[in-house]
Coordinates of C-alpha atoms in Angstrom, one line a residue:
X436 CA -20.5 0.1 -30.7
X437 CA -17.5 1.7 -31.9
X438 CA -13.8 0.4 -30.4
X439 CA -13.5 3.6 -28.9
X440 CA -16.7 3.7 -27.0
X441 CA -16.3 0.1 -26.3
X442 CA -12.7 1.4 -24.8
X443 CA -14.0 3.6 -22.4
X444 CA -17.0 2.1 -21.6
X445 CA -14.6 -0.9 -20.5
X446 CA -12.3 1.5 -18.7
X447 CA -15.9 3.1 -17.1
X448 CA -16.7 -0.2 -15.4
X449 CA -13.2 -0.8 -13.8
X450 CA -12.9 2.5 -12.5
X451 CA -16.2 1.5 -10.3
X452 CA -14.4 -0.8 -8.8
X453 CA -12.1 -1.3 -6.5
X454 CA -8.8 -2.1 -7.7
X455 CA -5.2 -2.0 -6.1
X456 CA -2.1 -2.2 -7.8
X457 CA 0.6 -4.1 -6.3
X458 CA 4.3 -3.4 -8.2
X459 CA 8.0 -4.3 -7.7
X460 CA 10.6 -1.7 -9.1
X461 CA 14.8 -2.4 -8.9
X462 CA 15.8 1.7 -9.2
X463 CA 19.6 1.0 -10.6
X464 CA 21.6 2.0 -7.3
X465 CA 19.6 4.5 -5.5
X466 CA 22.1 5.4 -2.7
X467 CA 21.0 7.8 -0.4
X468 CA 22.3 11.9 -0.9
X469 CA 24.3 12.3 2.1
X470 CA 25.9 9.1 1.1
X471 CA 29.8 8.8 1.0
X472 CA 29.7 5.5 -1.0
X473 CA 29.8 5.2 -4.7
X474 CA 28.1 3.1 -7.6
X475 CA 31.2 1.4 -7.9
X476 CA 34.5 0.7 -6.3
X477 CA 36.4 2.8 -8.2
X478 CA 34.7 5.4 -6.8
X479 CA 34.3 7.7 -9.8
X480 CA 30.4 8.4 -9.3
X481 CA 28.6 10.5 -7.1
X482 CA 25.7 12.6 -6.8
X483 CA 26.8 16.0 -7.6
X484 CA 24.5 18.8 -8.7
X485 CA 20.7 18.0 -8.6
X486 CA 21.4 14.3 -9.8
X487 CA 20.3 12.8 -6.7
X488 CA 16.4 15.3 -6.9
X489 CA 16.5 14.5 -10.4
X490 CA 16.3 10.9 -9.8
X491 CA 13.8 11.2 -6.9
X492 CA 11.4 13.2 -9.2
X493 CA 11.5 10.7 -11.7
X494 CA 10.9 7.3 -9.5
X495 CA 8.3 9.2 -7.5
X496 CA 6.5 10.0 -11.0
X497 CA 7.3 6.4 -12.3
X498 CA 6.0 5.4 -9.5
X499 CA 3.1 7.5 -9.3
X500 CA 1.8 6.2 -12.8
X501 CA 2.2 2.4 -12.4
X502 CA -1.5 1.0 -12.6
X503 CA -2.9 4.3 -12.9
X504 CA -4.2 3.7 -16.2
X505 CA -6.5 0.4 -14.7
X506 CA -7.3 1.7 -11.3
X507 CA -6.8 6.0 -11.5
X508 CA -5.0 5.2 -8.1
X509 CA -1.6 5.6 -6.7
X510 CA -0.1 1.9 -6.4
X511 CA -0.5 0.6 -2.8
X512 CA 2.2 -1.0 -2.4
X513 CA 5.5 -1.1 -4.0
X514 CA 8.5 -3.2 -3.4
X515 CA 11.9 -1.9 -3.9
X516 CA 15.3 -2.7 -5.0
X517 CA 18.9 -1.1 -5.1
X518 CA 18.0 1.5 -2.2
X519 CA 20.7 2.6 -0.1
X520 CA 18.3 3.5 2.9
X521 CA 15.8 5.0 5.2
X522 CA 16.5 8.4 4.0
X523 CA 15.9 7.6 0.1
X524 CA 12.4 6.1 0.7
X525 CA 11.4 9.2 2.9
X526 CA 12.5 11.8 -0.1
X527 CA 10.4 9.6 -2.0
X528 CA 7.3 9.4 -0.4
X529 CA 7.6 12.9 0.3
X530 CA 8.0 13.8 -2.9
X531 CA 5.1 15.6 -5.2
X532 CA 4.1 12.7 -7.1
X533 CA 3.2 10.6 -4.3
X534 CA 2.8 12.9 -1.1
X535 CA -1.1 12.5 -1.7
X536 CA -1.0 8.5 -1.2
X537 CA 0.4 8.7 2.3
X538 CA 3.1 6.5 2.1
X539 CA 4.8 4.8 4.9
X540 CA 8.3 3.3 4.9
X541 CA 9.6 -0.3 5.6
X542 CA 13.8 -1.2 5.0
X543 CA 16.3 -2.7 6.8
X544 CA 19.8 -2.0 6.3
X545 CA 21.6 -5.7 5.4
X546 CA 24.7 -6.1 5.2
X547 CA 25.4 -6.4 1.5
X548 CA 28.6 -4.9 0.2
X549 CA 27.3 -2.4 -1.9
X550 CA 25.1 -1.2 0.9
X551 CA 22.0 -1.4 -1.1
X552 CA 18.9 -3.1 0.0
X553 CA 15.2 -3.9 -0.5
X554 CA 12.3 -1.9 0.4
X555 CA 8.8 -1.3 0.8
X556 CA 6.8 1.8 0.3
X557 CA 2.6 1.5 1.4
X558 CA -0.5 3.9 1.6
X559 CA -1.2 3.0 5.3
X560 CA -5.2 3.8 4.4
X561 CA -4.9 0.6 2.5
X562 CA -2.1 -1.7 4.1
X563 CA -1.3 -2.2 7.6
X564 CA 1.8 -3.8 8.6
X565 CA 1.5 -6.5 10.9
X566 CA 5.0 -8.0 11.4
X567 CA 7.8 -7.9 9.0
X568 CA 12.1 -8.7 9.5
X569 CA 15.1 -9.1 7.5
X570 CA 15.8 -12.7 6.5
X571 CA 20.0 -12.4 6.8
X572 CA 22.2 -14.6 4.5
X573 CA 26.4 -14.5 5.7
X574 CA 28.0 -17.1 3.4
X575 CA 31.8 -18.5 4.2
X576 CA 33.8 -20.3 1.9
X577 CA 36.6 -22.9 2.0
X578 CA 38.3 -20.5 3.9
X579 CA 36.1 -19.3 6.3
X580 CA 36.0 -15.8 4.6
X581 CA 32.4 -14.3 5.5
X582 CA 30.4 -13.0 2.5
X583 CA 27.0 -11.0 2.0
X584 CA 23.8 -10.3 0.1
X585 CA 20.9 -8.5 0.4
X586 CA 18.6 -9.5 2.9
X587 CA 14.9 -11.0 1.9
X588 CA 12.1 -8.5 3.2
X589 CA 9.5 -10.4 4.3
X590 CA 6.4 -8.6 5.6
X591 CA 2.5 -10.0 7.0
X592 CA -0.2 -7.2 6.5
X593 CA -3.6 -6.7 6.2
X594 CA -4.3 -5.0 2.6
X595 CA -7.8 -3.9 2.2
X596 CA -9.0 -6.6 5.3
X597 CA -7.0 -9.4 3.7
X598 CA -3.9 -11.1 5.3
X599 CA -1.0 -11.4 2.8
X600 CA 2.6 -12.3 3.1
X601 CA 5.1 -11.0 1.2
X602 CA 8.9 -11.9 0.4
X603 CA 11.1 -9.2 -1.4
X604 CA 13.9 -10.4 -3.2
X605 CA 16.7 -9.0 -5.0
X606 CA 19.4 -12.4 -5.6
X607 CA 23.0 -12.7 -6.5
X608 CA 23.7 -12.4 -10.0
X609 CA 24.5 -16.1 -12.1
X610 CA 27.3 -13.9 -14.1
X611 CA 30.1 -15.0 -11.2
X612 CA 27.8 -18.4 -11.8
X613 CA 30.6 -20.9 -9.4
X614 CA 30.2 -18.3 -6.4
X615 CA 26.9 -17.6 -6.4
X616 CA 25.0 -20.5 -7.5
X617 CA 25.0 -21.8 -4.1
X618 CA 24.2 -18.5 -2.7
X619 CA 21.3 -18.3 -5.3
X620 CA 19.9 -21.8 -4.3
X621 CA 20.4 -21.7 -0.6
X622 CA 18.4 -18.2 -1.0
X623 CA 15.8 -20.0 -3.1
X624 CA 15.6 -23.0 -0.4
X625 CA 15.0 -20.9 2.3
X626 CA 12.4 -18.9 0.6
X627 CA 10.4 -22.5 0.2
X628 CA 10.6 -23.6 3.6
X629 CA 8.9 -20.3 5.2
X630 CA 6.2 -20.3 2.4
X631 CA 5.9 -24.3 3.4
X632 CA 5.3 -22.9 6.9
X633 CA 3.1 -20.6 6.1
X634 CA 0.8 -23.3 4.1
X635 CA 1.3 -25.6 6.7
X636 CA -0.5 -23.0 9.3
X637 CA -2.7 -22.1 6.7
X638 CA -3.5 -23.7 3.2
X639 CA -5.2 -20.4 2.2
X640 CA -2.5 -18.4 2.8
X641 CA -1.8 -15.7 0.4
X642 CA 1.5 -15.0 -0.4
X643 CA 3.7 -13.1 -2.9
X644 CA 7.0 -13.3 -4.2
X645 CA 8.3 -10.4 -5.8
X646 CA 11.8 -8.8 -6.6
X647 CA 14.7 -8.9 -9.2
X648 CA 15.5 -13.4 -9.5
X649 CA 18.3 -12.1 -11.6
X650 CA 17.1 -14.9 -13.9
X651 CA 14.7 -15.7 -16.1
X652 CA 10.8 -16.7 -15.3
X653 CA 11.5 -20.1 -16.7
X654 CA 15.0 -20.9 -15.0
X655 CA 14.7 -24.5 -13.9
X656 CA 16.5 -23.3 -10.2
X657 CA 13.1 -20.7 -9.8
X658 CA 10.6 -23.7 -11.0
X659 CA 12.5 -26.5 -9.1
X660 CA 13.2 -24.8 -5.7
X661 CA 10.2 -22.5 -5.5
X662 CA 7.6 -25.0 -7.0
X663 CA 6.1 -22.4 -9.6
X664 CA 3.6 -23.1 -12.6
X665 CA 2.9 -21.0 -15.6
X666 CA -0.9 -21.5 -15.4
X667 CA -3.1 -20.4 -12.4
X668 CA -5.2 -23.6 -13.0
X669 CA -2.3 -25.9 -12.7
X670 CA -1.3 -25.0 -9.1
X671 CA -1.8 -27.1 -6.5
X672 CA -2.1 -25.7 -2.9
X673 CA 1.7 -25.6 -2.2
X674 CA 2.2 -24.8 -5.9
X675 CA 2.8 -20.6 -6.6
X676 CA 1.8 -19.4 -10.0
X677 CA 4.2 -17.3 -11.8
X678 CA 2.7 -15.5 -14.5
X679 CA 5.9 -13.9 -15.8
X680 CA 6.2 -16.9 -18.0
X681 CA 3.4 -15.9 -20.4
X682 CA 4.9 -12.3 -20.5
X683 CA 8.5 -13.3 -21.3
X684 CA 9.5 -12.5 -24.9
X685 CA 12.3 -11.4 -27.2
X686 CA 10.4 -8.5 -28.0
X687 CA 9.4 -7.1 -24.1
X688 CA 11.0 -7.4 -20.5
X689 CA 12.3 -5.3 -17.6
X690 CA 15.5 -4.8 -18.6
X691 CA 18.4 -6.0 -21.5
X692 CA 21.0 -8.2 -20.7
X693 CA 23.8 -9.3 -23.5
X694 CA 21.5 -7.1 -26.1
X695 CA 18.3 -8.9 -25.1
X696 CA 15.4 -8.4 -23.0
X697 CA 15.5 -10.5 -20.3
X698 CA 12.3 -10.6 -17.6
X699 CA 14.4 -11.0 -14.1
X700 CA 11.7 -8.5 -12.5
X701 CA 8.8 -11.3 -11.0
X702 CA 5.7 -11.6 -9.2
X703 CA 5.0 -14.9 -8.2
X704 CA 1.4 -15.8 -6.3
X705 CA 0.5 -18.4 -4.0
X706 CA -2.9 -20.1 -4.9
X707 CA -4.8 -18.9 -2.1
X708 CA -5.5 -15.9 -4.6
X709 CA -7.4 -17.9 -6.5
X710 CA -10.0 -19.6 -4.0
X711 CA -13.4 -18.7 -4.1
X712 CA -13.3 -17.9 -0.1
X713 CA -10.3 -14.9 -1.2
X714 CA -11.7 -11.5 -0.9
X715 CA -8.7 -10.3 -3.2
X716 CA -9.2 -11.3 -7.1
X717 CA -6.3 -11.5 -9.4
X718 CA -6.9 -9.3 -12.2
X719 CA -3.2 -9.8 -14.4
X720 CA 0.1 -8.8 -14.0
X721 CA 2.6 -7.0 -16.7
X722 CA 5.0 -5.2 -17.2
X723 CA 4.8 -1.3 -16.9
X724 CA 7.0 -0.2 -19.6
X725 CA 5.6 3.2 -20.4
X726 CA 7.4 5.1 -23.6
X727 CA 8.8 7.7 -21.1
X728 CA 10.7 5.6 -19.5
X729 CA 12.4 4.2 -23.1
X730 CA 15.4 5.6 -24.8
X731 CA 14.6 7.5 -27.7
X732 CA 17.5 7.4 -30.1
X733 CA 20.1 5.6 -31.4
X734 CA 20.9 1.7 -31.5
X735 CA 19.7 1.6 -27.9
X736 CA 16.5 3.2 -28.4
X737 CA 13.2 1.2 -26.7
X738 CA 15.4 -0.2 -23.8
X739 CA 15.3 1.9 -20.0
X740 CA 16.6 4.7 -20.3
X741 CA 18.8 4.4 -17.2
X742 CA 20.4 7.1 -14.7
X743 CA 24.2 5.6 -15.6
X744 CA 26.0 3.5 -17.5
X745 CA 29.4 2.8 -16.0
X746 CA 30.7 6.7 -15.6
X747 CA 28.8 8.0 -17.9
X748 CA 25.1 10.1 -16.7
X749 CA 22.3 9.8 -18.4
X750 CA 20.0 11.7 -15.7
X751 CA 17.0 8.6 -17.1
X752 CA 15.4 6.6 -14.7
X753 CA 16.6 2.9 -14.2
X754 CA 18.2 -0.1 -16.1
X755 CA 14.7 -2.1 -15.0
X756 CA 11.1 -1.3 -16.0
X757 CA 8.9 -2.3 -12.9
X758 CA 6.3 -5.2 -13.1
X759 CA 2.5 -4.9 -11.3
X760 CA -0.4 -6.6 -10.3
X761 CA -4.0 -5.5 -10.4
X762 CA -6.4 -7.0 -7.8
X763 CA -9.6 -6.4 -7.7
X764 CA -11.3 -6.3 -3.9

């Protein structure tokens, strides 16, 4: 047999399967069309034109062809980061690319400065939500002056007749590292004590941990405060395995930061995805990093192409590739 019979022979037997694709995508400052607020506080950007369809169209085809190749479905479910609102998710879903997966809609508004927030978008045929709330961080300093960040989205639902928890995070940035350290590890401490809950009613539990860490896989805060390995067979029941790790590289990531790619876009899994009682089998995670989504020319050419830089428009589609997860079920 030839590689490409062997090829589609392989993709043959997956497509009789059931598989689901699970993916987390940070869409660069997605604010909302009606929206008086800017990208930045100088105020110089706003959606003018078609900029604001334009950038629809292209999530909602992103979107639409994340885990498409493995499971010739629309994902079902997608976490999201740097959304203004309600209305963005709803132009979304309604949009061509994805109308046919009939999408619903899951964000609270936090209140972060930049008014941007994390998501959820999910094919209601496949995912039911069950409960799900903002967990709401206000910070004060020495001088009792309040502070923000986004809020964690954390959701319980039944996806194809399995119970999973799930936690969407987008944290602070380390660059203003004395301000937001703190912020970063309180976030990260919190994060561990509801999964600890969760294990604690049940050991089985399956939970995931997805968003933007703003840091890398292998950051000692993520492996000390979270408790994550880097191989599935390591874990121990209160131990999540994050299989960024094997994917990071200075050749691949989500996004470049400082001129190098840096893999801040995670999905982390509890091990109750890998018992033989779970009805949901890990397949693999990676990193969907499609050439349309690259630059094409000049010195930044294989990085996301991305809507702006600073002022300037690019009309691309973000500074982050997403990340996914196949199951099989």
């Amino acid at each position: 047999m030839n590689l490409v019979s062997f090829l589609i022979l392989h993709k043959t037997i997956l497509l009789k399967q059931n598989l689901a694709t699970i993916a987390f995508y940070n869409v660069e400052n997605f604010y909302s069309k009606s929206s008086d607020k800017s990208f930045l506080p100088s105020n110089f950007i706003k959606w003018k034109d078609n900029r604001y369809d334009t950038k629809v169209n292209k999530i909602a085809f992103c979107i639409s062809k994340i885990g498409k190749l493995e499971t010739n479905e629309l994902p079902y479910l997608v976490g999201l980061a740097e959304v203004e609102n309600e209305e963005v998710l709803q132009d979304l879903i309604q949009n061509d690319f994805l109308k046919d997966g009939d999408y619903k809609t899951l964000l609270y508004e936090s209140l972060d400065e930049r008014k941007i927030n994390v998501g959820l978008i999910y094919r209601q045929q496949f995912f039911e939500v069950l409960e799900s709330e903002p967990i709401r961080f206000i910070f004060k300093d020495q001088y009792d002056t309040k502070s923000y960040t986004r809020d964690i989205l954390y959701v319980k639902g039944n996806l194809v007749g399995e119970i999973i928890h799930l936690f969407i995070v987008h944290l602070p940035s380390k660059i203003d590292k004395e301000v937001n350290q703190l912020k970063r590890q309180h976030i990260f401490k919190t994060i561990r004590k509801r999964i600890n809950d969760l294990l604690t009613e049940n050991y089985s539990a399956k939970i995931v941990v997805m968003g933007d860490f703003n840091d890398a896989p292998t950051n000692s805060d993520l492996i000390d405060e979270l408790d994550t390995r880097s191989k599935q067979e390591e874990i121990n029941r209160n131990e999540l395995f994050n299989p960024m790790v094997s994917l990071q590289s200075y050749k691949r990531g989500s996004m470049i930061f400082k001129k190098q790619w840096m893999l801040f876009d995670q999905q982390i899994f509890s091990k109750g995805f890998f018992t033989c009682q779970s009805n949901l089998e890990y397949i693999k995670t990676d990193i969907f990093d499609a050439d349309f989504l690259k630059n094409t020319g000049g010195k930044s050419t294989g990085s996301p192409f991305r809507t702006f830089l600073g002022r300037k428009y690019f009309g691309g589609y973000s500074d982050h590739f997403p990340v996914y997860t196949i199951l099989k079920y």
